[in-house]
Coordinates of C-alpha atoms in Angstrom, one line a residue:
Chain A
M912 CA 88.6 163.0 239.9
C913 CA 87.2 160.3 242.0
S914 CA 83.9 160.3 240.3
L915 CA 85.5 160.3 236.9
L916 CA 87.5 157.2 237.7
T917 CA 84.4 155.5 239.2
T918 CA 82.6 156.2 235.9
Q919 CA 85.5 154.7 233.9
I920 CA 85.6 151.6 236.1
D921 CA 81.9 151.3 235.9
C922 CA 82.1 151.6 232.1
V923 CA 84.5 148.6 232.0
I924 CA 82.4 146.5 234.2
I925 CA 79.1 147.4 232.6
F926 CA 80.7 146.9 229.2
K927 CA 81.8 143.3 230.1
K928 CA 78.4 142.4 231.5
K929 CA 76.8 143.6 228.3
I930 CA 79.0 141.3 226.2
L931 CA 78.1 138.4 228.4
K932 CA 74.4 139.3 228.2
E933 CA 74.4 139.5 224.4
G934 CA 75.5 135.9 224.0
E935 CA 73.8 134.4 227.0
S936 CA 70.7 132.9 225.7
M937 CA 72.1 132.3 222.3
M938 CA 71.0 128.9 220.9
F939 CA 71.9 128.5 217.3
N940 CA 69.5 130.8 215.6
V941 CA 71.0 132.1 212.5
D942 CA 68.5 134.9 212.0
K943 CA 69.1 136.2 215.5
I944 CA 72.9 135.9 215.0
R945 CA 72.7 138.0 211.9
Q946 CA 71.1 140.8 213.9
D947 CA 74.4 141.2 215.7
F948 CA 76.2 142.2 212.5
P949 CA 75.8 145.7 211.1
M950 CA 77.1 144.5 207.7
L951 CA 74.2 142.0 207.5
Q952 CA 71.6 144.7 208.0
G953 CA 70.4 145.7 204.5
K954 CA 73.8 146.4 202.9
T955 CA 74.2 146.0 199.2
N956 CA 76.9 145.1 196.7
E957 CA 76.5 146.7 193.2
G958 CA 72.9 147.6 194.2
K959 CA 71.9 144.0 195.1
P960 CA 71.5 142.7 198.7
L961 CA 74.9 141.8 200.0
I962 CA 75.8 138.1 200.2
Y963 CA 79.2 137.8 201.7
L964 CA 80.9 134.5 201.0
D965 CA 84.5 135.6 201.2
N966 CA 85.1 134.6 204.9
G967 CA 88.4 132.9 204.2
A968 CA 89.7 136.4 203.4
T969 CA 88.2 138.2 206.3
T970 CA 85.0 138.0 208.3
L971 CA 82.3 140.5 209.3
K972 CA 82.3 141.9 212.8
P973 CA 79.5 141.7 215.4
N974 CA 78.4 144.8 217.4
S975 CA 80.1 143.6 220.5
V976 CA 83.5 143.7 218.7
I977 CA 82.9 147.1 217.3
E978 CA 81.7 148.3 220.7
A979 CA 84.8 146.9 222.4
V980 CA 87.0 148.9 219.9
N981 CA 84.9 152.0 220.5
N982 CA 84.9 151.5 224.2
Y983 CA 88.7 151.7 224.3
Y984 CA 88.7 155.1 222.6
Q985 CA 85.7 156.4 224.3
N986 CA 86.3 155.3 227.9
I987 CA 89.7 153.9 228.6
S988 CA 92.0 155.6 226.1
S989 CA 95.6 155.5 227.3
N990 CA 98.7 153.5 226.6
I991 CA 99.6 150.1 228.1
N992 CA 102.6 149.3 230.3
R993 CA 102.8 152.9 231.5
G994 CA 100.6 152.6 234.5
D995 CA 101.5 155.3 236.9
Y996 CA 98.0 156.6 236.8
K997 CA 94.8 154.8 237.3
L998 CA 93.5 155.1 233.8
A999 CA 96.6 153.4 232.3
Y1000 CA 96.2 150.7 234.9
L1001 CA 92.7 150.0 233.7
V1002 CA 93.9 149.5 230.2
D1003 CA 96.7 147.3 231.4
Q1004 CA 94.1 145.2 233.1
A1005 CA 91.9 145.1 230.1
Y1006 CA 94.8 144.1 227.9
E1007 CA 96.0 141.3 230.2
S1008 CA 92.4 140.2 230.5
A1009 CA 92.4 139.8 226.7
R1010 CA 95.5 137.7 227.0
E1011 CA 93.8 135.5 229.5
T1012 CA 90.8 135.1 227.3
V1013 CA 93.0 134.0 224.4
A1014 CA 94.9 131.6 226.7
N1015 CA 91.6 130.0 227.8
F1016 CA 90.5 129.9 224.2
I1017 CA 93.4 127.7 223.1
N1018 CA 94.2 126.1 226.5
C1019 CA 97.6 127.4 227.4
Q1020 CA 99.2 129.7 230.0
N1021 CA 98.7 133.4 229.8
K1022 CA 102.5 134.0 229.4
E1023 CA 102.5 131.7 226.3
V1024 CA 100.2 134.2 224.4
V1025 CA 102.0 136.8 222.3
F1026 CA 100.0 139.4 220.5
T1027 CA 101.1 140.1 217.0
Y1028 CA 99.7 142.0 214.0
G1029 CA 98.4 138.8 212.5
T1030 CA 99.4 135.3 211.3
T1031 CA 101.9 136.7 208.8
H1032 CA 103.7 138.7 211.5
A1033 CA 103.7 135.7 213.8
L1034 CA 105.1 133.3 211.2
N1035 CA 107.9 135.8 210.3
Q1036 CA 108.6 136.2 214.1
I1037 CA 109.1 132.4 214.4
A1038 CA 111.1 132.0 211.2
Y1039 CA 113.6 134.6 212.1
G1040 CA 113.4 134.8 215.9
Y1041 CA 113.6 131.0 216.4
G1042 CA 115.0 129.8 213.0
L1043 CA 118.0 132.1 212.7
N1044 CA 119.4 130.9 216.1
N1045 CA 118.5 127.2 215.7
L1046 CA 119.2 126.3 212.1
K1047 CA 122.5 125.8 210.3
K1048 CA 123.7 124.9 206.9
D1049 CA 122.0 121.8 205.4
D1050 CA 119.4 121.6 208.1
E1051 CA 115.9 121.1 206.7
I1052 CA 112.5 122.9 207.0
L1053 CA 109.5 120.9 206.0
I1054 CA 106.4 122.7 204.6
T1055 CA 103.8 121.7 201.9
I1056 CA 102.6 123.1 198.7
A1057 CA 99.2 123.9 200.3
E1058 CA 100.7 126.6 202.5
H1059 CA 99.7 130.2 202.2
A1060 CA 102.4 132.6 201.2
S1061 CA 102.9 133.6 204.8
N1062 CA 103.8 130.1 205.7
T1063 CA 106.1 129.7 202.7
L1064 CA 108.1 132.9 202.0
P1065 CA 109.6 133.4 205.5
W1066 CA 110.9 129.9 205.3
Y1067 CA 112.4 130.5 201.9
R1068 CA 114.2 133.5 203.2
L1069 CA 115.3 131.7 206.4
A1070 CA 116.8 129.0 204.2
A1071 CA 118.6 131.6 202.1
F1072 CA 120.1 133.2 205.3
T1073 CA 121.1 129.9 207.0
K1074 CA 121.8 127.8 203.9
A1075 CA 119.2 125.3 205.2
K1076 CA 116.9 123.7 202.8
V1077 CA 113.1 123.9 202.4
K1078 CA 111.5 120.6 201.4
F1079 CA 107.9 119.8 200.6
I1080 CA 105.8 117.1 202.3
P1081 CA 103.7 115.5 199.7
L1082 CA 99.9 115.8 200.1
D1083 CA 97.7 112.7 199.9
K1084 CA 95.1 112.1 197.2
K1085 CA 92.6 114.2 199.1
G1086 CA 95.0 117.1 199.6
R1087 CA 95.6 116.2 203.3
I1088 CA 98.9 116.4 205.2
T1089 CA 99.2 113.0 206.9
A1090 CA 101.5 111.8 209.6
K1091 CA 102.6 109.0 207.3
N1092 CA 103.8 111.4 204.7
V1093 CA 105.5 113.7 207.3
K1094 CA 107.3 110.6 208.7
K1095 CA 108.7 109.8 205.3
M1096 CA 110.3 113.2 205.0
L1097 CA 111.7 113.3 208.5
N1098 CA 115.4 112.8 209.2
E1099 CA 117.8 114.1 211.8
K1100 CA 118.5 117.2 209.7
V1101 CA 114.9 118.4 209.9
K1102 CA 114.6 121.1 212.6
I1103 CA 111.2 122.8 211.8
V1104 CA 108.0 121.5 210.3
S1105 CA 105.5 124.3 209.5
I1106 CA 102.1 123.3 208.2
T1107 CA 98.6 124.5 208.0
H1108 CA 95.9 123.2 210.3
V1109 CA 93.2 123.8 207.6
S1110 CA 94.2 124.7 204.0
N1111 CA 92.6 128.0 202.8
V1112 CA 91.9 126.4 199.4
L1113 CA 91.1 122.8 200.2
G1114 CA 89.4 123.2 203.6
C1115 CA 90.5 119.9 205.1
I1116 CA 91.5 119.5 208.7
N1117 CA 94.9 118.0 209.1
N1118 CA 95.5 115.7 212.1
I1119 CA 98.0 117.8 214.0
K1120 CA 97.9 115.5 217.0
E1121 CA 99.3 112.5 215.1
I1122 CA 101.8 114.7 213.1
S1123 CA 103.2 116.3 216.3
K1124 CA 104.1 112.9 217.6
V1125 CA 106.1 111.9 214.6
V1126 CA 107.8 115.3 214.4
H1127 CA 108.8 115.2 218.1
N1128 CA 110.3 111.7 217.6
F1129 CA 112.8 113.4 215.4
N1130 CA 113.4 116.3 217.8
A1131 CA 112.1 118.8 215.4
I1132 CA 109.5 121.5 216.3
L1133 CA 106.0 121.8 214.8
V1134 CA 104.6 125.1 213.8
V1135 CA 100.9 125.2 213.1
D1136 CA 99.2 127.9 210.9
A1137 CA 95.7 128.0 212.5
A1138 CA 94.5 131.0 210.5
Q1139 CA 91.7 129.0 208.9
S1140 CA 91.0 126.7 211.8
A1141 CA 90.7 128.9 214.9
P1142 CA 87.6 130.6 213.5
H1143 CA 85.8 127.4 213.0
I1144 CA 86.9 124.6 215.3
K1145 CA 87.9 124.3 219.0
I1146 CA 91.8 124.6 219.3
D1147 CA 93.5 123.0 222.2
V1148 CA 97.3 123.4 222.0
K1149 CA 98.0 121.0 224.8
A1150 CA 96.0 118.2 223.0
L1151 CA 97.6 119.1 219.7
D1152 CA 101.0 119.2 221.3
C1153 CA 102.3 121.7 218.7
D1154 CA 105.2 123.9 219.6
F1155 CA 104.0 127.1 218.0
L1156 CA 100.5 127.9 216.8
V1157 CA 99.4 131.2 215.1
F1158 CA 96.2 132.8 214.0
S1159 CA 94.6 136.1 213.0
G1160 CA 91.8 138.0 214.7
H1161 CA 90.1 139.3 211.6
K1162 CA 89.3 135.9 210.2
M1163 CA 87.3 135.1 213.4
C1164 CA 85.0 138.2 213.8
G1165 CA 87.8 140.3 215.3
P1166 CA 89.5 143.5 214.1
T1167 CA 92.2 143.5 211.5
A1168 CA 95.9 143.8 212.3
V1169 CA 95.8 141.7 215.4
G1170 CA 96.9 138.0 215.8
V1171 CA 98.3 135.6 218.2
M1172 CA 101.5 133.6 218.4
Y1173 CA 101.3 130.8 220.9
G1174 CA 104.6 129.1 221.8
K1175 CA 105.6 126.6 224.5
Y1176 CA 107.2 128.7 227.1
H1177 CA 110.7 127.3 226.9
L1178 CA 110.6 127.9 223.1
L1179 CA 109.5 131.4 223.4
E1180 CA 112.4 132.0 225.8
N1181 CA 114.7 130.6 223.1
T1182 CA 113.2 132.9 220.5
Q1183 CA 114.6 136.4 219.7
P1184 CA 112.1 139.2 219.2
L1185 CA 111.8 140.4 215.6
M1186 CA 111.4 144.0 216.6
L1187 CA 113.2 145.9 219.3
G1188 CA 112.0 149.1 220.9
G1189 CA 109.9 150.5 223.8
G1190 CA 107.9 148.3 226.0
M1191 CA 110.0 145.2 225.5
N1192 CA 113.3 146.1 227.2
T1193 CA 114.1 146.6 230.8
R1194 CA 117.4 148.4 230.6
F1195 CA 120.1 149.5 228.1
D1196 CA 123.1 151.8 228.2
T1197 CA 125.8 153.4 226.0
N1198 CA 128.0 150.3 226.3
F1199 CA 125.3 148.5 224.3
N1200 CA 124.1 146.4 227.2
V1201 CA 120.5 145.6 226.6
S1202 CA 118.2 143.5 228.8
L1203 CA 114.8 142.4 227.6
K1204 CA 111.6 141.9 229.4
D1205 CA 110.3 138.4 230.0
V1206 CA 108.2 136.4 227.7
P1207 CA 105.6 137.4 226.3
Y1208 CA 106.4 141.1 226.7
K1209 CA 109.8 141.0 224.9
F1210 CA 107.9 140.3 221.7
E1211 CA 105.5 143.2 221.9
A1212 CA 107.7 146.2 221.0
G1213 CA 106.2 149.7 220.6
T1214 CA 102.6 150.6 221.2
T1215 CA 100.7 147.5 220.1
N1216 CA 97.2 147.5 218.4
I1217 CA 95.4 147.9 221.7
E1218 CA 91.9 148.5 220.3
A1219 CA 92.3 145.3 218.2
V1220 CA 93.5 143.3 221.1
L1221 CA 90.4 144.3 223.1
G1222 CA 88.3 143.7 220.0
L1223 CA 89.8 140.2 219.6
E1224 CA 88.8 139.4 223.2
A1225 CA 85.2 140.5 222.4
A1226 CA 85.3 138.3 219.3
I1227 CA 86.5 135.3 221.2
N1228 CA 83.8 135.9 223.9
Y1229 CA 81.2 136.2 221.1
L1230 CA 82.3 132.9 219.4
Q1231 CA 82.4 131.1 222.7
K1232 CA 78.9 132.2 223.7
I1233 CA 77.5 130.8 220.6
G1234 CA 79.8 127.8 221.1
L1235 CA 82.6 126.6 218.8
D1236 CA 80.9 123.1 218.6
R1237 CA 77.6 124.6 217.5
I1238 CA 79.4 126.8 215.0
A1239 CA 81.3 123.9 213.5
S1240 CA 78.2 121.7 213.2
Y1241 CA 76.1 124.5 211.6
E1242 CA 78.9 125.2 209.2
K1243 CA 79.2 121.5 208.3
Q1244 CA 75.5 121.3 207.6
L1245 CA 75.6 124.4 205.4
K1246 CA 78.7 123.2 203.6
D1247 CA 77.2 119.8 202.9
Y1248 CA 74.0 121.5 201.6
A1249 CA 76.1 123.7 199.3
I1250 CA 78.2 120.8 198.0
N1251 CA 75.2 118.7 197.3
R1252 CA 73.5 121.4 195.4
L1253 CA 76.8 122.4 193.5
K1254 CA 77.4 118.7 192.6
K1255 CA 74.1 118.7 190.7
L1256 CA 75.3 121.6 188.4
D1257 CA 76.7 120.3 185.2
N1258 CA 78.7 123.5 184.6
V1259 CA 80.6 123.5 187.9
I1260 CA 83.8 121.6 188.9
I1261 CA 84.4 121.3 192.6
Y1262 CA 88.0 120.7 193.6
N1263 CA 87.5 119.8 197.2
P1264 CA 84.1 118.0 197.6
E1265 CA 85.3 116.3 200.8
A1266 CA 86.4 119.5 202.6
D1267 CA 85.9 119.4 206.4
I1268 CA 85.1 123.1 206.8
G1269 CA 83.0 125.5 204.8
I1270 CA 85.6 126.3 202.1
I1271 CA 84.5 125.3 198.6
S1272 CA 86.9 125.8 195.6
F1273 CA 85.3 125.5 192.2
N1274 CA 85.3 126.7 188.6
V1275 CA 82.5 127.3 186.2
L1276 CA 82.5 125.7 182.7
D1277 CA 81.0 127.1 179.5
K1278 CA 80.9 124.5 176.6
G1279 CA 83.4 122.4 178.6
K1280 CA 85.9 125.2 179.0
I1281 CA 86.7 126.9 182.3
I1282 CA 85.6 130.4 182.5
F1283 CA 88.5 132.5 184.0
G1284 CA 87.8 132.8 187.7
Q1285 CA 88.0 136.6 187.8
D1286 CA 85.4 136.8 185.1
V1287 CA 83.1 134.6 187.1
A1288 CA 83.7 136.6 190.4
S1289 CA 83.0 139.8 188.5
Y1290 CA 79.7 138.4 187.3
L1291 CA 78.7 137.1 190.7
S1292 CA 79.4 140.5 192.1
K1293 CA 76.7 142.0 189.9
H1294 CA 74.2 139.7 191.7
G1295 CA 75.4 140.9 195.2
L1296 CA 77.6 137.8 195.7
C1297 CA 81.1 138.5 197.1
L1298 CA 83.4 135.6 196.3
R1299 CA 87.1 135.6 195.7
S1300 CA 88.9 134.2 192.7
G1301 CA 92.5 133.5 192.0
N1302 CA 95.1 131.4 193.7
H1303 CA 94.2 132.5 197.2
C1304 CA 97.9 133.2 198.1
A1305 CA 98.7 129.5 197.8
K1306 CA 100.7 129.7 194.6
N1307 CA 102.5 126.4 195.0
L1308 CA 99.3 124.5 195.2
W1309 CA 98.2 124.8 191.5
Q1310 CA 100.4 122.0 190.2
Y1311 CA 98.4 119.7 192.4
L1312 CA 94.9 121.0 191.5
N1313 CA 95.7 121.2 187.8
T1314 CA 94.2 124.6 187.3
D1315 CA 95.6 128.1 187.7
S1316 CA 92.9 129.5 189.8
T1317 CA 89.6 128.8 191.4
V1318 CA 86.6 130.7 192.7
R1319 CA 86.3 130.2 196.4
C1320 CA 83.1 130.1 198.5
A1321 CA 84.1 130.5 202.1
L1322 CA 81.1 130.1 204.5
Y1323 CA 80.8 131.3 208.0
F1324 CA 78.2 130.7 210.7
Y1325 CA 76.2 133.7 209.8
N1326 CA 75.6 132.5 206.2
T1327 CA 72.3 130.9 205.3
K1328 CA 70.8 128.3 203.0
E1329 CA 69.0 131.1 201.2
E1330 CA 72.4 132.7 200.4
V1331 CA 73.7 129.4 199.1
D1332 CA 70.5 129.0 197.1
K1333 CA 71.1 132.4 195.5
L1334 CA 74.7 131.4 194.6
I1335 CA 73.4 128.2 193.0
E1336 CA 70.7 130.1 191.1
V1337 CA 73.3 132.5 189.6
L1338 CA 76.0 129.8 188.9
E1339 CA 73.4 127.6 187.2
T1340 CA 72.9 130.2 184.5
T1341 CA 76.4 131.5 184.3
T1342 CA 77.8 131.6 180.8
L1343 CA 80.9 133.3 179.3
E1344 CA 78.6 135.6 177.3
K1345 CA 76.9 136.8 180.5
C1346 CA 80.3 137.3 182.2
I1347 CA 81.3 139.5 179.3
D1348 CA 78.0 141.4 179.2
V1349 CA 78.4 142.7 182.8
I1350 CA 81.7 144.2 182.0
L1351 CA 80.8 145.9 178.7
Chain B
M292 CA 83.0 151.5 163.2
H293 CA 80.5 153.8 164.9
T294 CA 78.2 150.9 165.2
I295 CA 80.3 149.1 167.9
K296 CA 79.9 151.9 170.4
D297 CA 76.2 151.6 170.8
N298 CA 75.9 148.0 170.1
P299 CA 76.3 145.7 173.1
I300 CA 75.6 142.6 171.1
L301 CA 78.4 143.4 168.7
K302 CA 80.7 144.3 171.6
R303 CA 80.1 140.9 173.2
E304 CA 80.7 139.1 169.9
I305 CA 84.0 140.9 169.4
M306 CA 85.1 140.0 173.0
M307 CA 84.0 136.3 172.6
D308 CA 85.7 136.0 169.3
H309 CA 89.0 137.3 170.4
Y310 CA 88.8 135.3 173.7
E311 CA 88.0 132.1 172.0
S312 CA 90.3 132.5 169.0
P313 CA 92.9 135.0 170.0
R314 CA 94.9 136.4 167.0
N315 CA 98.7 136.2 166.8
F316 CA 98.6 133.8 169.7
Q317 CA 102.0 132.0 169.3
L318 CA 105.4 133.2 170.3
S319 CA 108.3 133.2 167.9
N320 CA 111.7 131.6 168.5
D321 CA 113.3 134.3 166.4
S322 CA 115.8 136.3 168.4
F323 CA 115.1 139.5 166.6
Y324 CA 111.8 139.8 168.4
R325 CA 111.7 142.0 171.5
Q326 CA 109.9 140.3 174.3
I327 CA 108.3 141.3 177.6
H328 CA 106.6 139.3 180.3
V329 CA 103.6 141.2 181.9
Y330 CA 101.6 139.9 184.7
S331 CA 99.1 141.4 187.1
Q332 CA 100.2 142.0 190.7
S333 CA 96.7 141.2 192.0
C334 CA 95.3 138.5 189.8
Q335 CA 96.2 135.6 187.5
D336 CA 96.7 137.5 184.2
D337 CA 100.1 136.4 182.8
I338 CA 101.1 137.3 179.2
H339 CA 104.3 137.1 177.2
L340 CA 104.3 139.7 174.4
Q341 CA 106.7 140.0 171.4
I342 CA 107.2 142.6 168.7
L343 CA 109.4 142.6 165.6
I344 CA 110.5 146.0 164.5
N345 CA 112.1 146.6 161.2
K346 CA 113.4 150.1 160.7
D347 CA 110.4 152.1 161.7
I348 CA 107.7 149.5 161.1
I349 CA 106.2 147.0 163.6
E350 CA 106.2 144.0 161.3
D351 CA 104.9 141.5 163.8
V352 CA 103.2 141.3 167.2
R353 CA 102.6 138.0 169.0
F354 CA 101.6 136.9 172.5
E355 CA 101.0 133.8 174.7
G356 CA 99.7 133.4 178.2
K357 CA 96.8 132.8 180.5
A358 CA 94.5 135.6 181.3
C359 CA 90.9 136.6 181.8
V360 CA 88.5 137.4 179.0
I361 CA 89.3 141.2 179.2
A362 CA 93.1 140.8 179.2
T363 CA 93.0 138.2 176.4
A364 CA 90.7 140.1 174.1
A365 CA 92.4 143.4 174.8
T366 CA 95.7 141.9 173.8
S367 CA 94.4 140.0 170.8
I368 CA 92.7 143.2 169.4
M369 CA 95.9 145.2 170.1
T370 CA 98.1 142.8 168.1
E371 CA 95.8 143.2 165.1
L372 CA 95.7 147.0 165.4
I373 CA 99.5 147.4 165.8
K374 CA 100.7 144.9 163.3
G375 CA 102.1 146.6 160.2
C376 CA 102.0 150.1 161.8
S377 CA 104.8 152.6 161.9
I378 CA 106.0 153.3 165.5
K379 CA 104.4 156.8 165.2
Q380 CA 101.0 155.3 164.2
A381 CA 101.3 152.7 167.0
N382 CA 102.0 155.4 169.6
E383 CA 98.9 157.3 168.4
I384 CA 96.8 154.2 168.8
I385 CA 98.2 153.6 172.2
E386 CA 97.5 157.1 173.3
N387 CA 93.9 156.9 172.0
Y388 CA 93.3 153.6 173.7
F389 CA 94.4 154.9 177.1
A390 CA 92.3 158.0 176.5
M391 CA 89.3 155.7 176.0
I392 CA 90.0 153.6 179.1
N393 CA 90.3 156.9 181.1
Q394 CA 86.9 157.9 179.8
K395 CA 88.3 160.8 177.8
E396 CA 87.9 161.7 174.1
Y397 CA 89.4 159.4 171.6
D398 CA 89.3 158.5 167.9
E399 CA 87.0 155.6 167.3
N400 CA 88.4 155.1 163.8
L401 CA 91.8 154.5 165.1
L402 CA 90.7 151.9 167.8
K403 CA 88.3 149.9 165.6
E404 CA 87.4 146.7 167.5
A405 CA 89.1 147.9 170.7
V406 CA 86.0 150.2 171.1
A407 CA 84.3 147.1 172.5
L408 CA 86.2 147.9 175.7
E409 CA 85.1 151.5 175.9
T410 CA 83.2 151.2 179.1
I411 CA 85.8 149.2 181.0
G412 CA 87.0 152.4 182.7
K413 CA 83.8 152.3 184.7
Q414 CA 84.8 148.9 186.1
T415 CA 87.8 150.2 188.1
N416 CA 88.8 146.7 189.3
R417 CA 89.1 145.5 185.7
I418 CA 91.1 148.4 184.2
S419 CA 94.4 146.6 184.9
C420 CA 93.2 143.7 182.9
A421 CA 92.4 145.9 179.9
T422 CA 95.7 147.7 180.0
L423 CA 98.2 145.0 181.0
S424 CA 99.6 144.1 177.6
W425 CA 99.1 147.7 176.3
N426 CA 101.4 148.9 179.0
G427 CA 103.8 146.1 178.0
L428 CA 103.7 147.3 174.4
K429 CA 104.5 150.9 175.6
E430 CA 107.5 149.6 177.5
L431 CA 108.7 147.6 174.4
L432 CA 108.5 150.8 172.3
N433 CA 110.2 152.9 174.9
E434 CA 113.0 150.4 175.1
N435 CA 113.3 150.4 171.3
E436 CA 113.5 154.2 171.3
K437 CA 116.2 154.2 173.9
N438 CA 118.2 151.7 172.0
Q439 CA 117.8 153.6 168.8
S440 CA 119.0 156.9 170.3
E441 CA 122.0 155.0 172.0
S442 CA 123.0 153.5 168.7
N443 CA 122.6 156.8 166.9
K444 CA 125.0 158.3 169.5
N445 CA 127.5 155.6 168.8

């Protein structure tokens, strides 16, 4: 027994050392980085070398993340919060170590990190857990038309439940959410402002720091959807001074179905858990007395996605070893390169040439008419290129962009100039006829 | 009609033609038309479809909407095929169309220009585009049949 445990403990320690080692000498060398990703090793799409440019939807995973998930099942498989035996204690430690890694990643206290199943879960948790208790009839919730469905629909429903109103902060000409426009919409009825840090269609970084000041002047709270920012830029919740901030693991090299809800501690205390069950209560009886665990545990009902939490930690370690600053600057270079090349194509309209991060929304023209996005995406797929078309879950945004849908190229730090070149080469010669030919 | 099947250039011409100048592309304000709104759950295809049935004959079929080349052409071709048919004939065409999409045996003579879409079944992610308004038509005809049998009962 003893030796078995020693082996397990060793496994955890050796495993952690290995992660550190993998990133240690990592200057920004994209070829070397690509070697860390099994999906970038000779995979194909429709028989052509895979070029993955759909990183706004989800990202590829490096070996260290896959190994962390495997390590949970192969070496430390047991449940959390049940630690009467040593093995379970080891998992508890690993799980809480992941919480600490996240806390350091966004600069908050460990107890302010709640693990969720993703951004969508986190936003629903805030809308109902905080909103239902803190909003009343005629109160106002401010969002924008650039929000993803997950930062729109929970607020619609909360408004229906509480008879509060959802109102839209206008975007400026470049599609940004500005403190000036937020200020115009604020009044004493506004209780919640919930906005994206980076739009998943427009790719601009909104100045959360300025916005939080004006929101707090009106005693409202600011919720930030960081699903598209956390993977690309350094997040510091103290500097941003937001009240809640949420993001997903899978958009930043982590596993699917794990995410984070950060909240200021006093607000988390004032938030009801969306789900009740095992692991989140301390006592209950037949007189319906129920007492809950403290924050953050009261939010983590049932057996959580342990493998993914551990994988998320590995993803954060991986990104930090490369360096968020280096990632951001490489992506900016790559995005500028792509925009400059796309601008030279007569048959491409770019909707967000001034994006801050590597999201480029465009359409392709044939004889001056837009080719339907899905037809373009199908055609690109035949060349190995994976891009998404459609409204990208931001269905309110299209009145602003004046088009029903776009094709979206979403770059990440493992993409290369050569991949952008291939995209340009194919787009340059894209015609409606060719789009039809590939489907017939 | 046999020529369409093995003629990629002709297929492309048919698709381009129906996409760029869709037939019966204007809805009617006449309240005798039965109407259905069909839209894809996963993409942007969004079509309003109308049919006018007089006794047993589909006198008119019309549509409007925004959709990809496959959905638009498939709808435009459908309106031409169905217009003027009896309900029985229409059902036969629908049945053959779905057989073709599902890569089963079908009668090319009944489907005419729709044969341009014969290989769409191999593009599994685009089948929903090719069947969107055809499913809408099916629903309209089912509804019509239900109403008929209800009114016969009364």
